[in-house]
mmCIF file of N, CA and C in Angstrom:
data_model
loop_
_atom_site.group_PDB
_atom_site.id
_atom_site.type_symbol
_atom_site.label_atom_id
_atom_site.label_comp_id
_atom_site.label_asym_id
_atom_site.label_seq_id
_atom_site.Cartn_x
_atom_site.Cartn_y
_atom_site.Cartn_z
ATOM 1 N N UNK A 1 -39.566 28.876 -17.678
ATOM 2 C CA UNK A 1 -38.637 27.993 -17.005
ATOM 3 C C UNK A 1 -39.149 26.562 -17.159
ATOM 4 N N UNK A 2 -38.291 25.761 -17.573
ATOM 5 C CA UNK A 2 -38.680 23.986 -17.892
ATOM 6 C C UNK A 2 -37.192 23.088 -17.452
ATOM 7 N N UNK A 3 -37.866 22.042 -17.045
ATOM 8 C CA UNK A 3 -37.063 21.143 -16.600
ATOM 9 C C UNK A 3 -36.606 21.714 -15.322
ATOM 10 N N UNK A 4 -34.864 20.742 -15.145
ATOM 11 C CA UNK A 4 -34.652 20.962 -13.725
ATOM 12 C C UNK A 4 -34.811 22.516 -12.945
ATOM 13 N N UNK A 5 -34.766 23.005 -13.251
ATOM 14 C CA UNK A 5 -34.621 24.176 -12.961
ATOM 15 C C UNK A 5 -35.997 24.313 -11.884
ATOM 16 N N UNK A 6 -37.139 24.217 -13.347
ATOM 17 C CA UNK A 6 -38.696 24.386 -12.736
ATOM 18 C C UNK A 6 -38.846 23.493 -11.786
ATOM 19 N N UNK A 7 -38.489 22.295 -11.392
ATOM 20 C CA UNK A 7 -38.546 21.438 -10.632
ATOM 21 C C UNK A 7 -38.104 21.658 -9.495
ATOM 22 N N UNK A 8 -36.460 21.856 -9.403
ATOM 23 C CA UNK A 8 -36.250 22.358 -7.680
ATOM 24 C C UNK A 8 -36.929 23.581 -7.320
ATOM 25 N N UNK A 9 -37.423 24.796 -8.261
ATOM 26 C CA UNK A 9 -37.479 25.816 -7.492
ATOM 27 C C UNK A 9 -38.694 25.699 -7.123
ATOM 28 N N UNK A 10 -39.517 24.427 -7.942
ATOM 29 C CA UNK A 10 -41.223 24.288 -7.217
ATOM 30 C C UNK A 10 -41.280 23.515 -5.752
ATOM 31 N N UNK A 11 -40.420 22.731 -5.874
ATOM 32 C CA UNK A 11 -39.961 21.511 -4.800
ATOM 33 C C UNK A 11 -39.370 23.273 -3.484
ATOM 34 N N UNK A 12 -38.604 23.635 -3.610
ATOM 35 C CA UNK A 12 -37.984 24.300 -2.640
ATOM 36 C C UNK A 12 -39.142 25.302 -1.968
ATOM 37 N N UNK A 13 -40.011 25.881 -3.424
ATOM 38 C CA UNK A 13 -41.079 26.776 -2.425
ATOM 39 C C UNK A 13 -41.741 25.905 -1.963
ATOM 40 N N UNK A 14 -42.419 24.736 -2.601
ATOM 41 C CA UNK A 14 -43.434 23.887 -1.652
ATOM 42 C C UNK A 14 -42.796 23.737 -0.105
ATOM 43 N N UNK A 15 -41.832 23.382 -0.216
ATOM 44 C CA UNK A 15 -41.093 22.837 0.869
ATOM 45 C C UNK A 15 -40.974 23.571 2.108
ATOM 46 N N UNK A 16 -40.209 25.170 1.719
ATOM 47 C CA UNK A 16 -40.712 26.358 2.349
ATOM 48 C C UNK A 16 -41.941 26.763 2.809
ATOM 49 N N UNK A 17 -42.827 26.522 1.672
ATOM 50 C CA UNK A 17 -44.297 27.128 2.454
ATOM 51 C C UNK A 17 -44.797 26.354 3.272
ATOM 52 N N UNK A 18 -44.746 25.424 3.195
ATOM 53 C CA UNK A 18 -45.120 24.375 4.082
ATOM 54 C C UNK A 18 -44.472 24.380 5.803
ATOM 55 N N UNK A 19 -43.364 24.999 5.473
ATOM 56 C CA UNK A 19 -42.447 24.975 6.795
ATOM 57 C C UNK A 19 -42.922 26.656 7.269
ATOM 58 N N UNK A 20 -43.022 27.074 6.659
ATOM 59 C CA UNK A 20 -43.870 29.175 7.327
ATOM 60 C C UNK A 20 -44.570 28.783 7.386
ATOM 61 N N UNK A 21 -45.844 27.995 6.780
ATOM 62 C CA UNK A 21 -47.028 27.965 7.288
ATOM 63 C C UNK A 21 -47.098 27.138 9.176
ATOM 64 N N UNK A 22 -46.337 26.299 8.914
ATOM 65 C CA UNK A 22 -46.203 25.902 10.386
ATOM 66 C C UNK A 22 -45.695 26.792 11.248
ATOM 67 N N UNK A 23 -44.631 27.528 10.836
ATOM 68 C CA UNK A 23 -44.159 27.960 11.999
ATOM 69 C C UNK A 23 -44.861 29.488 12.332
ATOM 70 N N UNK A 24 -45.491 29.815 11.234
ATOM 71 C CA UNK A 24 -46.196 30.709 11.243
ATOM 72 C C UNK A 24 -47.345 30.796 12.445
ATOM 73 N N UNK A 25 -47.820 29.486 12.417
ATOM 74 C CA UNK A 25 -49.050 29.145 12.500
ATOM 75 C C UNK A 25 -48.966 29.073 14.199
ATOM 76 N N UNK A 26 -47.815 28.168 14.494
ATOM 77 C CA UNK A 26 -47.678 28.280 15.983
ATOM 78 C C UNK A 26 -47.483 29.618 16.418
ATOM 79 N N UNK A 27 -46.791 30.703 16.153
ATOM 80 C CA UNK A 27 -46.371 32.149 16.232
ATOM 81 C C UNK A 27 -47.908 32.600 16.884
ATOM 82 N N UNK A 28 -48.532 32.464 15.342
ATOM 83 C CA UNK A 28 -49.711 32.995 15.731
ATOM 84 C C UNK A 28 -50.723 32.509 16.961
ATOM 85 N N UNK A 29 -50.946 30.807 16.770
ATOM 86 C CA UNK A 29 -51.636 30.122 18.200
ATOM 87 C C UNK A 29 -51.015 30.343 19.770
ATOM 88 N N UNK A 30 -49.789 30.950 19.598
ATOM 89 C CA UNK A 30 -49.310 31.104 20.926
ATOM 90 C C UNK A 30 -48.348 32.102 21.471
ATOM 91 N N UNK A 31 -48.779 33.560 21.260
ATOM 92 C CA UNK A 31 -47.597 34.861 20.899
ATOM 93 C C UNK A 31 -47.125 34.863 22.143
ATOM 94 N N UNK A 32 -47.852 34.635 23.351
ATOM 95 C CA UNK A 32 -47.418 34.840 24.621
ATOM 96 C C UNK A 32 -45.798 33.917 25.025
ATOM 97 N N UNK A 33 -46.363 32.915 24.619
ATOM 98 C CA UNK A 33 -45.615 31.919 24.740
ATOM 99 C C UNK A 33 -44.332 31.919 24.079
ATOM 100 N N UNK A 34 -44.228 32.318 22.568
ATOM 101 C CA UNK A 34 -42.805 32.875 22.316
ATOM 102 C C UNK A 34 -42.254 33.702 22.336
ATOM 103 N N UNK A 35 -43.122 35.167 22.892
ATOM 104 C CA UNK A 35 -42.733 36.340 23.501
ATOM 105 C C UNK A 35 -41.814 36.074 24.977
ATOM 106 N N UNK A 36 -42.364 35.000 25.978
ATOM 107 C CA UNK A 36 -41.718 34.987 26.945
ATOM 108 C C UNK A 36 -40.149 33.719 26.895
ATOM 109 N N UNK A 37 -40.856 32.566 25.804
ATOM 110 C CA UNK A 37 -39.175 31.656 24.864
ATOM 111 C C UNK A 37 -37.961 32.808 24.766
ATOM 112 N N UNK A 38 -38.732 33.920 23.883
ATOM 113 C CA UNK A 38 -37.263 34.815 23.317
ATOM 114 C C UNK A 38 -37.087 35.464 23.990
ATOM 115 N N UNK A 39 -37.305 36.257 25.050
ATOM 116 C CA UNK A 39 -37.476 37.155 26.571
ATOM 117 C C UNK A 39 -36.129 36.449 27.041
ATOM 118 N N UNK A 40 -36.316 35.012 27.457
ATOM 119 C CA UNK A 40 -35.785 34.210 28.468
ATOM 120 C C UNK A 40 -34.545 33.662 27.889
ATOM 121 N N UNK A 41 -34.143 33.847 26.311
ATOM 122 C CA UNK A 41 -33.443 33.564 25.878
ATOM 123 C C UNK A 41 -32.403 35.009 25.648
ATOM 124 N N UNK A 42 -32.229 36.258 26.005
ATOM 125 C CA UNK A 42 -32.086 37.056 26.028
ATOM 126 C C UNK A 42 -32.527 37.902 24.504
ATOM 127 N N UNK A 43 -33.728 37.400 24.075
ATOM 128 C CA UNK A 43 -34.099 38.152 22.777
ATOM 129 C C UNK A 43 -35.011 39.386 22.638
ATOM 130 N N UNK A 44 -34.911 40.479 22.752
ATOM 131 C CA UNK A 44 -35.841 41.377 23.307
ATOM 132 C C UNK A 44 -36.622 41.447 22.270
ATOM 133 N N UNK A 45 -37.805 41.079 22.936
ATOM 134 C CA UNK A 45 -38.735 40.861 21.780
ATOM 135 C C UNK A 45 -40.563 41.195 22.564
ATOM 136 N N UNK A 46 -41.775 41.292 21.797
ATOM 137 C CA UNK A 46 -43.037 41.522 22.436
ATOM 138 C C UNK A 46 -44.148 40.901 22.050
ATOM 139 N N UNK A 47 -45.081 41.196 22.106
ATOM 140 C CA UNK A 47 -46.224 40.183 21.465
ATOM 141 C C UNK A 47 -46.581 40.502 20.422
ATOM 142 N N UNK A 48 -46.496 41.462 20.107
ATOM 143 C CA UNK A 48 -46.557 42.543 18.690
ATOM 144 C C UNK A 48 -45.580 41.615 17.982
ATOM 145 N N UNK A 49 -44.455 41.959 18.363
ATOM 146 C CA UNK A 49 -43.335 41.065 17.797
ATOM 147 C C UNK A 49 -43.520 39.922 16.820
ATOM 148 N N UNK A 50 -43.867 39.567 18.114
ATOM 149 C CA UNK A 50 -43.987 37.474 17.875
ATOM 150 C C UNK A 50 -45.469 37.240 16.385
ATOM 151 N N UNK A 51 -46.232 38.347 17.088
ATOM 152 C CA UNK A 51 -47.514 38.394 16.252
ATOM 153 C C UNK A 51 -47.324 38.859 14.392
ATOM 154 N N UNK A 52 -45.907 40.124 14.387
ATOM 155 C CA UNK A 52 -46.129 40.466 12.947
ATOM 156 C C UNK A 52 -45.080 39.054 12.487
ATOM 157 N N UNK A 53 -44.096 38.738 13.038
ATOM 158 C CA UNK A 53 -43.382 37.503 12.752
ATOM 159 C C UNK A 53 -43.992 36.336 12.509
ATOM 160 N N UNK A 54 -45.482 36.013 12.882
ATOM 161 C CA UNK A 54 -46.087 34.726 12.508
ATOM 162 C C UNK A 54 -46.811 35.600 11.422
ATOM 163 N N UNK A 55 -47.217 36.750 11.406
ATOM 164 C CA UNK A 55 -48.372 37.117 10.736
ATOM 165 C C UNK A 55 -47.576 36.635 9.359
ATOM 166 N N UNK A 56 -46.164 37.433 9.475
ATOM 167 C CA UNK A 56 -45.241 37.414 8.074
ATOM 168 C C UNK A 56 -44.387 36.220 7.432
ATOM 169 N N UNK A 57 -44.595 34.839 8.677
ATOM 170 C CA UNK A 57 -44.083 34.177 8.166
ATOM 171 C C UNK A 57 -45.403 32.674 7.389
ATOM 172 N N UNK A 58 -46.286 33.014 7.890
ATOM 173 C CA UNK A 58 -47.930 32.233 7.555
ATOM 174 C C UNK A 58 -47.823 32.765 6.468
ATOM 175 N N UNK A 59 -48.463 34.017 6.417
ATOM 176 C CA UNK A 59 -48.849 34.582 4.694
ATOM 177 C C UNK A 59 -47.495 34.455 3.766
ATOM 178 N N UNK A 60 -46.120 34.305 4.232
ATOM 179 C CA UNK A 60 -45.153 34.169 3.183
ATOM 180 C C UNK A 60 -45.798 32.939 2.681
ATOM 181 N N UNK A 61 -45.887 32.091 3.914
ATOM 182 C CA UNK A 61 -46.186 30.733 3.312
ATOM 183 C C UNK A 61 -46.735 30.618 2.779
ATOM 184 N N UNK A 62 -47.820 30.653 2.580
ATOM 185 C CA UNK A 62 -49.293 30.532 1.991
ATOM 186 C C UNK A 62 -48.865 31.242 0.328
ATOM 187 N N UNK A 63 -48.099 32.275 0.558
ATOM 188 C CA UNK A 63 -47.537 33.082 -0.618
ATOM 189 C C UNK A 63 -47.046 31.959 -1.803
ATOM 190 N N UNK A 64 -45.874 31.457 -1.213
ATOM 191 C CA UNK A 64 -45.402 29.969 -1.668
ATOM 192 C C UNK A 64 -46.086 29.492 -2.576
ATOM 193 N N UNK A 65 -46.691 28.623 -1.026
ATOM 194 C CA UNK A 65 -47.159 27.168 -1.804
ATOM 195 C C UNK A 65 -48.058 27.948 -2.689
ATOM 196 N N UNK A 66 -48.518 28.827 -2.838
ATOM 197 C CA UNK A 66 -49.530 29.517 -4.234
ATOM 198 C C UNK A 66 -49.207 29.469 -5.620
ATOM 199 N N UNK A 67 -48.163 30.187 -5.357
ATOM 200 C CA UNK A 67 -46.601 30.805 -6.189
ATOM 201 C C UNK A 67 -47.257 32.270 -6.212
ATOM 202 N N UNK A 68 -47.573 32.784 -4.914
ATOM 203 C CA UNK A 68 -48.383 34.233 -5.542
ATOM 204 C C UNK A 68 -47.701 35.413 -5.118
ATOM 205 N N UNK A 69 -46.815 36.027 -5.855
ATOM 206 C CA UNK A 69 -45.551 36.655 -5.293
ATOM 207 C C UNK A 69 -44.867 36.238 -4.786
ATOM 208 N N UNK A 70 -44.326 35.021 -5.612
ATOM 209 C CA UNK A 70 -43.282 34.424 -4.727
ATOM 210 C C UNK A 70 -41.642 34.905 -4.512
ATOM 211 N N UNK A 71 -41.299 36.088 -5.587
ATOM 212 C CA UNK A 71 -40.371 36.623 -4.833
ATOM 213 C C UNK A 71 -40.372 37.394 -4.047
ATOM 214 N N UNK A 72 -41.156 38.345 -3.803
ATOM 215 C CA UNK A 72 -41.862 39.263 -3.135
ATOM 216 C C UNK A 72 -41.973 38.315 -1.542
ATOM 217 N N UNK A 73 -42.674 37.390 -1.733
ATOM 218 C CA UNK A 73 -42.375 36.541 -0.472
ATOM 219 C C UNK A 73 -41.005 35.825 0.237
ATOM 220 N N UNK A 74 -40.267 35.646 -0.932
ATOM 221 C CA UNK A 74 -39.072 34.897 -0.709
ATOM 222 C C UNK A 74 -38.069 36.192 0.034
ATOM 223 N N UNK A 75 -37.896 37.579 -0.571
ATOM 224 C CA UNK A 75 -37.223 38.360 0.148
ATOM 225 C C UNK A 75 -37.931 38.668 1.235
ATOM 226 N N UNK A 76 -39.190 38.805 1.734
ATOM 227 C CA UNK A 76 -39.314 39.195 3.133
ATOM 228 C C UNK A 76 -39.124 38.216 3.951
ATOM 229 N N UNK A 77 -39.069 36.644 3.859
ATOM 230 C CA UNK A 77 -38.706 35.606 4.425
ATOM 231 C C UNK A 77 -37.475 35.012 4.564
ATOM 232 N N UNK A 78 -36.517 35.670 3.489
ATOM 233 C CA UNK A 78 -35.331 35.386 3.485
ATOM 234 C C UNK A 78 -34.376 36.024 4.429
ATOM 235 N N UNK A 79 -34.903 37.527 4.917
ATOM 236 C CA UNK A 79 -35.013 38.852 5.634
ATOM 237 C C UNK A 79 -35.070 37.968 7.412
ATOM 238 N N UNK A 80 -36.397 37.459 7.224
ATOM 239 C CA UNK A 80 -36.737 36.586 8.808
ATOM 240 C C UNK A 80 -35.451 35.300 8.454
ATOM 241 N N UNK A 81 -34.839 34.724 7.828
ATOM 242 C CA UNK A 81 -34.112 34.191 8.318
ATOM 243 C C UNK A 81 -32.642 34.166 8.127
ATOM 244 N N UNK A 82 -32.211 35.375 8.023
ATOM 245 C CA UNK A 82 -31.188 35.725 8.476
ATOM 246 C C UNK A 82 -31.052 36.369 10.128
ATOM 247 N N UNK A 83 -32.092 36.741 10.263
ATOM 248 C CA UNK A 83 -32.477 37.099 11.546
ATOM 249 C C UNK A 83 -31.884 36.082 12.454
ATOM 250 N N UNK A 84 -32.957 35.054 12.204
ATOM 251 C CA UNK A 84 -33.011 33.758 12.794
ATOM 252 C C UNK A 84 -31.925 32.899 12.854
ATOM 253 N N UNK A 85 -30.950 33.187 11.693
ATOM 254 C CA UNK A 85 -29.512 32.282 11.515
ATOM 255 C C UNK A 85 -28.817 33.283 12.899
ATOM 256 N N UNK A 86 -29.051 34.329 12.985
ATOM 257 C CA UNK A 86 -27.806 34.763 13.554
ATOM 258 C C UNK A 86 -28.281 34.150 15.271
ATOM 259 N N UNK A 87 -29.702 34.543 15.226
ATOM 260 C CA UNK A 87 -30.288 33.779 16.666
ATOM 261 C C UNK A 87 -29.635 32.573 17.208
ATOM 262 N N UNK A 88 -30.215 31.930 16.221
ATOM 263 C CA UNK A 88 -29.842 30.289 16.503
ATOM 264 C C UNK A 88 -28.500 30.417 16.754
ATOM 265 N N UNK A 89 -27.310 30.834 16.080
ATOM 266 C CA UNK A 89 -26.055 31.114 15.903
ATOM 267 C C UNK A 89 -25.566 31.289 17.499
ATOM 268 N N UNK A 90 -26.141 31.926 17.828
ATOM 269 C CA UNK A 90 -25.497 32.629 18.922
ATOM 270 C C UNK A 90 -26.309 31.615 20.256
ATOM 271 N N UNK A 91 -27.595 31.211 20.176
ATOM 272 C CA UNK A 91 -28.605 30.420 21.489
ATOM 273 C C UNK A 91 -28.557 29.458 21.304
ATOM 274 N N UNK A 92 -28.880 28.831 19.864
ATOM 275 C CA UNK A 92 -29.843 27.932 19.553
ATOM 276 C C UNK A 92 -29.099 26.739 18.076
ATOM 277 N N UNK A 93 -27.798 26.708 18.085
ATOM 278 C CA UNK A 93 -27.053 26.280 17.390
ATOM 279 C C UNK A 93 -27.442 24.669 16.735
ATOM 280 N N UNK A 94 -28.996 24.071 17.186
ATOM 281 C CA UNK A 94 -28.712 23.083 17.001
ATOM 282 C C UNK A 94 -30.001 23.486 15.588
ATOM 283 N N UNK A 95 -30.404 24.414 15.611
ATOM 284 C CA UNK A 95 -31.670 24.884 14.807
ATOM 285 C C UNK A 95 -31.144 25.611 13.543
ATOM 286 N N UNK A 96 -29.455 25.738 13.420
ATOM 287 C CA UNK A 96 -28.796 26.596 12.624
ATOM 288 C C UNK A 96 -29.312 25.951 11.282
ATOM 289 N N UNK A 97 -28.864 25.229 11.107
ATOM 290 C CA UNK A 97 -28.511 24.018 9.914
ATOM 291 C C UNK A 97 -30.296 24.401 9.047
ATOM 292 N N UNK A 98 -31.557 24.519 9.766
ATOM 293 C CA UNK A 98 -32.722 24.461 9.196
ATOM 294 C C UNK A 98 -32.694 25.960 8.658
ATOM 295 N N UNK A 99 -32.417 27.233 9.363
ATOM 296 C CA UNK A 99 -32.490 28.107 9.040
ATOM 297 C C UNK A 99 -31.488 28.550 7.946
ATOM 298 N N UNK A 100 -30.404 28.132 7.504
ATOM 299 C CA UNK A 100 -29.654 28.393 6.478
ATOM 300 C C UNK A 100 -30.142 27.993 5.377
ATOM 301 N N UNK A 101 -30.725 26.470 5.375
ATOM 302 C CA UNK A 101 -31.227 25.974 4.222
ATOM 303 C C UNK A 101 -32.644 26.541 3.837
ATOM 304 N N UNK A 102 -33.307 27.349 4.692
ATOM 305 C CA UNK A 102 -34.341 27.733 4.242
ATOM 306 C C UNK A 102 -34.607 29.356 3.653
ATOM 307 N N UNK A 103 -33.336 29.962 4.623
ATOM 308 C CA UNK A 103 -32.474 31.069 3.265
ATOM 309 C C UNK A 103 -32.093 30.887 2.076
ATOM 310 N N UNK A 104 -30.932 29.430 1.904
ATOM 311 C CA UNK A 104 -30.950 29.081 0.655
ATOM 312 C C UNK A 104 -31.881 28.961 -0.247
ATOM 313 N N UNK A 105 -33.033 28.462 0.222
ATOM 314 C CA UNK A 105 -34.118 27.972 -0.764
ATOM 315 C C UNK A 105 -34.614 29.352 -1.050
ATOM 316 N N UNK A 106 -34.714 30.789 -0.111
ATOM 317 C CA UNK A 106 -35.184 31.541 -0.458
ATOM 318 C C UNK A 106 -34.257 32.389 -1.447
ATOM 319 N N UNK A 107 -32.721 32.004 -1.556
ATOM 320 C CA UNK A 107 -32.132 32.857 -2.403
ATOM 321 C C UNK A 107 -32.610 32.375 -3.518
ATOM 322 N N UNK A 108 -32.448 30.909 -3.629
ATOM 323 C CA UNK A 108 -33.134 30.308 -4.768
ATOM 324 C C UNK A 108 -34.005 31.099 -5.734
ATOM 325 N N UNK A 109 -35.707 31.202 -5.153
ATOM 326 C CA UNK A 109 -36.521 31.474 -5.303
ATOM 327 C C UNK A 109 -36.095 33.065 -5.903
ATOM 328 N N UNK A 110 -35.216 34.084 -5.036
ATOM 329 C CA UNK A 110 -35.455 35.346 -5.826
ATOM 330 C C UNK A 110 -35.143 35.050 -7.085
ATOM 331 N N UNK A 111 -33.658 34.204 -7.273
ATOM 332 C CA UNK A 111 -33.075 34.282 -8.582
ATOM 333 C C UNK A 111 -34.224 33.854 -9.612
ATOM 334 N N UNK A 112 -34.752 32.201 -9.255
ATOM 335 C CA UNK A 112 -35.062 31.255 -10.236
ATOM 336 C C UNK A 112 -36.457 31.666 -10.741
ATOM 337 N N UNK A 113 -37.357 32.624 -9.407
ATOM 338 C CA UNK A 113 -38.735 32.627 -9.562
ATOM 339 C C UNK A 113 -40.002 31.318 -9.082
ATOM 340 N N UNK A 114 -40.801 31.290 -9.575
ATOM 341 C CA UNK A 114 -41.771 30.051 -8.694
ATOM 342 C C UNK A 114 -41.403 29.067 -9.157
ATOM 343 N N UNK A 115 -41.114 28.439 -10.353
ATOM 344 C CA UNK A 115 -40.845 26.929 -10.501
ATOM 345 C C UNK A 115 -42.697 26.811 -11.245
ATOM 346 N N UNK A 116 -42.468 25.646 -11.486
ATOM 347 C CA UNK A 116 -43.894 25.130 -12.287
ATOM 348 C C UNK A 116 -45.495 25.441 -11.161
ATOM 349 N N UNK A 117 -46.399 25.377 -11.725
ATOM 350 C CA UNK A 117 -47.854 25.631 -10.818
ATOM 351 C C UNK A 117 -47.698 26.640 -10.271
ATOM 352 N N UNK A 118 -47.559 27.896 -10.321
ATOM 353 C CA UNK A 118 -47.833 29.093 -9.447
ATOM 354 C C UNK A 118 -48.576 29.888 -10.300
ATOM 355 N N UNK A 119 -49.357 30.359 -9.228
ATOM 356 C CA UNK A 119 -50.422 31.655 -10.011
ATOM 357 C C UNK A 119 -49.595 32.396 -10.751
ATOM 358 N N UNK A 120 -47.890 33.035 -9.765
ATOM 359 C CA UNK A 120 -47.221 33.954 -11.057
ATOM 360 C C UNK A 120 -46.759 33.616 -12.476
ATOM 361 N N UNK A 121 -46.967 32.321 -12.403
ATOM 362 C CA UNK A 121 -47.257 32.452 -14.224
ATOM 363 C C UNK A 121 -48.266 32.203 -14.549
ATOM 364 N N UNK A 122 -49.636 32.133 -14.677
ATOM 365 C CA UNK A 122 -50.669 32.360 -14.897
ATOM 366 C C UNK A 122 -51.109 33.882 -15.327
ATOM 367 N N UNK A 123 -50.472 34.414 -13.919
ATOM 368 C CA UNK A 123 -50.698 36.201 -14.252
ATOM 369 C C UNK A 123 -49.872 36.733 -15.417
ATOM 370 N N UNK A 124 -47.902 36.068 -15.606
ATOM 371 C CA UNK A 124 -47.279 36.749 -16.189
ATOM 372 C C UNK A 124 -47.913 36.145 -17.684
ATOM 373 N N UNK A 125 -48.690 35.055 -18.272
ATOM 374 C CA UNK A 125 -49.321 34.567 -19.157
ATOM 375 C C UNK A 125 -50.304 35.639 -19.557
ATOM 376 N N UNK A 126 -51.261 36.494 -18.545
ATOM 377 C CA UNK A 126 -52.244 37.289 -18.810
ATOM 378 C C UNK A 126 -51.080 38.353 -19.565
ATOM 379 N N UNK A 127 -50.207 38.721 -18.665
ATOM 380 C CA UNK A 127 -49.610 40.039 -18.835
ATOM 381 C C UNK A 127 -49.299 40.050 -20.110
ATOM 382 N N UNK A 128 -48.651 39.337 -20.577
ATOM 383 C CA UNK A 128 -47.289 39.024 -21.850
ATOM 384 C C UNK A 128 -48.957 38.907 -23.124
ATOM 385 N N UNK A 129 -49.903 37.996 -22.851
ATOM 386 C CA UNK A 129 -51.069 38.439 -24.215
ATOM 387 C C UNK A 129 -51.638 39.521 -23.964
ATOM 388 N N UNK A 130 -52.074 40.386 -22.725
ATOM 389 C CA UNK A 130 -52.613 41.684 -22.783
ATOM 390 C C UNK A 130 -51.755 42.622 -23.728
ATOM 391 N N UNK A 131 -50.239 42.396 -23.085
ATOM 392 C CA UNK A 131 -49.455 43.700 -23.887
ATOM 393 C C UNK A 131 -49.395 43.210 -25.168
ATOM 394 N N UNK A 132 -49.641 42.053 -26.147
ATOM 395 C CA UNK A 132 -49.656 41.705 -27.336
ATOM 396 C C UNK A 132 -50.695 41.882 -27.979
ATOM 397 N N UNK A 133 -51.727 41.748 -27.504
ATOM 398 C CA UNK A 133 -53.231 42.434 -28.161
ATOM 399 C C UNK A 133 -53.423 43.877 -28.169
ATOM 400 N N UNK A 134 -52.796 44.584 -27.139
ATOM 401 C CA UNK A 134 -52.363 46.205 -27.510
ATOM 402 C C UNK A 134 -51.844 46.873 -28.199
ATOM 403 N N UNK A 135 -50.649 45.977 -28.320
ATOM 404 C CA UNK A 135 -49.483 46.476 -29.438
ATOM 405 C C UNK A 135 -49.714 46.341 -30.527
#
């Protein structure tokens, strides 16, 4: 992948990982705290909850900004925010608008793949001369 293409879809995961790693990150520094947010918001939800939801939305991130399975990351994150669109949708309507665009970026990502600088082409580079020195 070259040119525009490689460009937004590097720009969109950076952009993404950067935004799971935060929100990840609070998830994780404070489960109590958004266990009893989504409780009170009528979201039945637990600390377990709140905990695999930061666990899964940090390491997506981190996934990202890597490019290290980044579709692999993009569908389990794309997964958390459809979740989250319908949340916001229904509580939290003013938070809609972030969570759509960050689905988008993740549909992006399944189609387009990492975009420029990611380990997954580094690896698919190993892959593609391993199977050529075999053959």
């Amino acid at each position: 992948m070259t040119g525009g293409r490689a460009f937004i879809a590097t720009a969109f995961r950076v952009l993404a990982g950067l935004t799971f790693v935060a929100t990840g990150f609070m998830k994780l520094s404070g489960p109590a705290f958004f266990a009893e947010a989504f409780g009170s918001m009528g979201i039945p939800s637990s600390f377990v909850t709140i905990l695999l939801l930061g666990l899964l939305e940090f390491v997506g991130g981190l996934m990202l900004l890597a490019g290290l399975g980044t579709r692999l990351a993009a569908l389990g994150l794309s997964i958390v925010m459809i979740g989250a669109s319908i949340v916001n949708a229904l509580l939290f309507l003013v938070a809609l608008p972030v969570t759509i665009v960050l689905f988008g970026f993740m549909v992006y990502l399944l189609w387009a793949g990492p975009g420029a600088f990611a380990v997954d082409n580094r690896l698919a580079g190993r892959f593609t001369r391993a199977a050529h020195q075999a053959g």
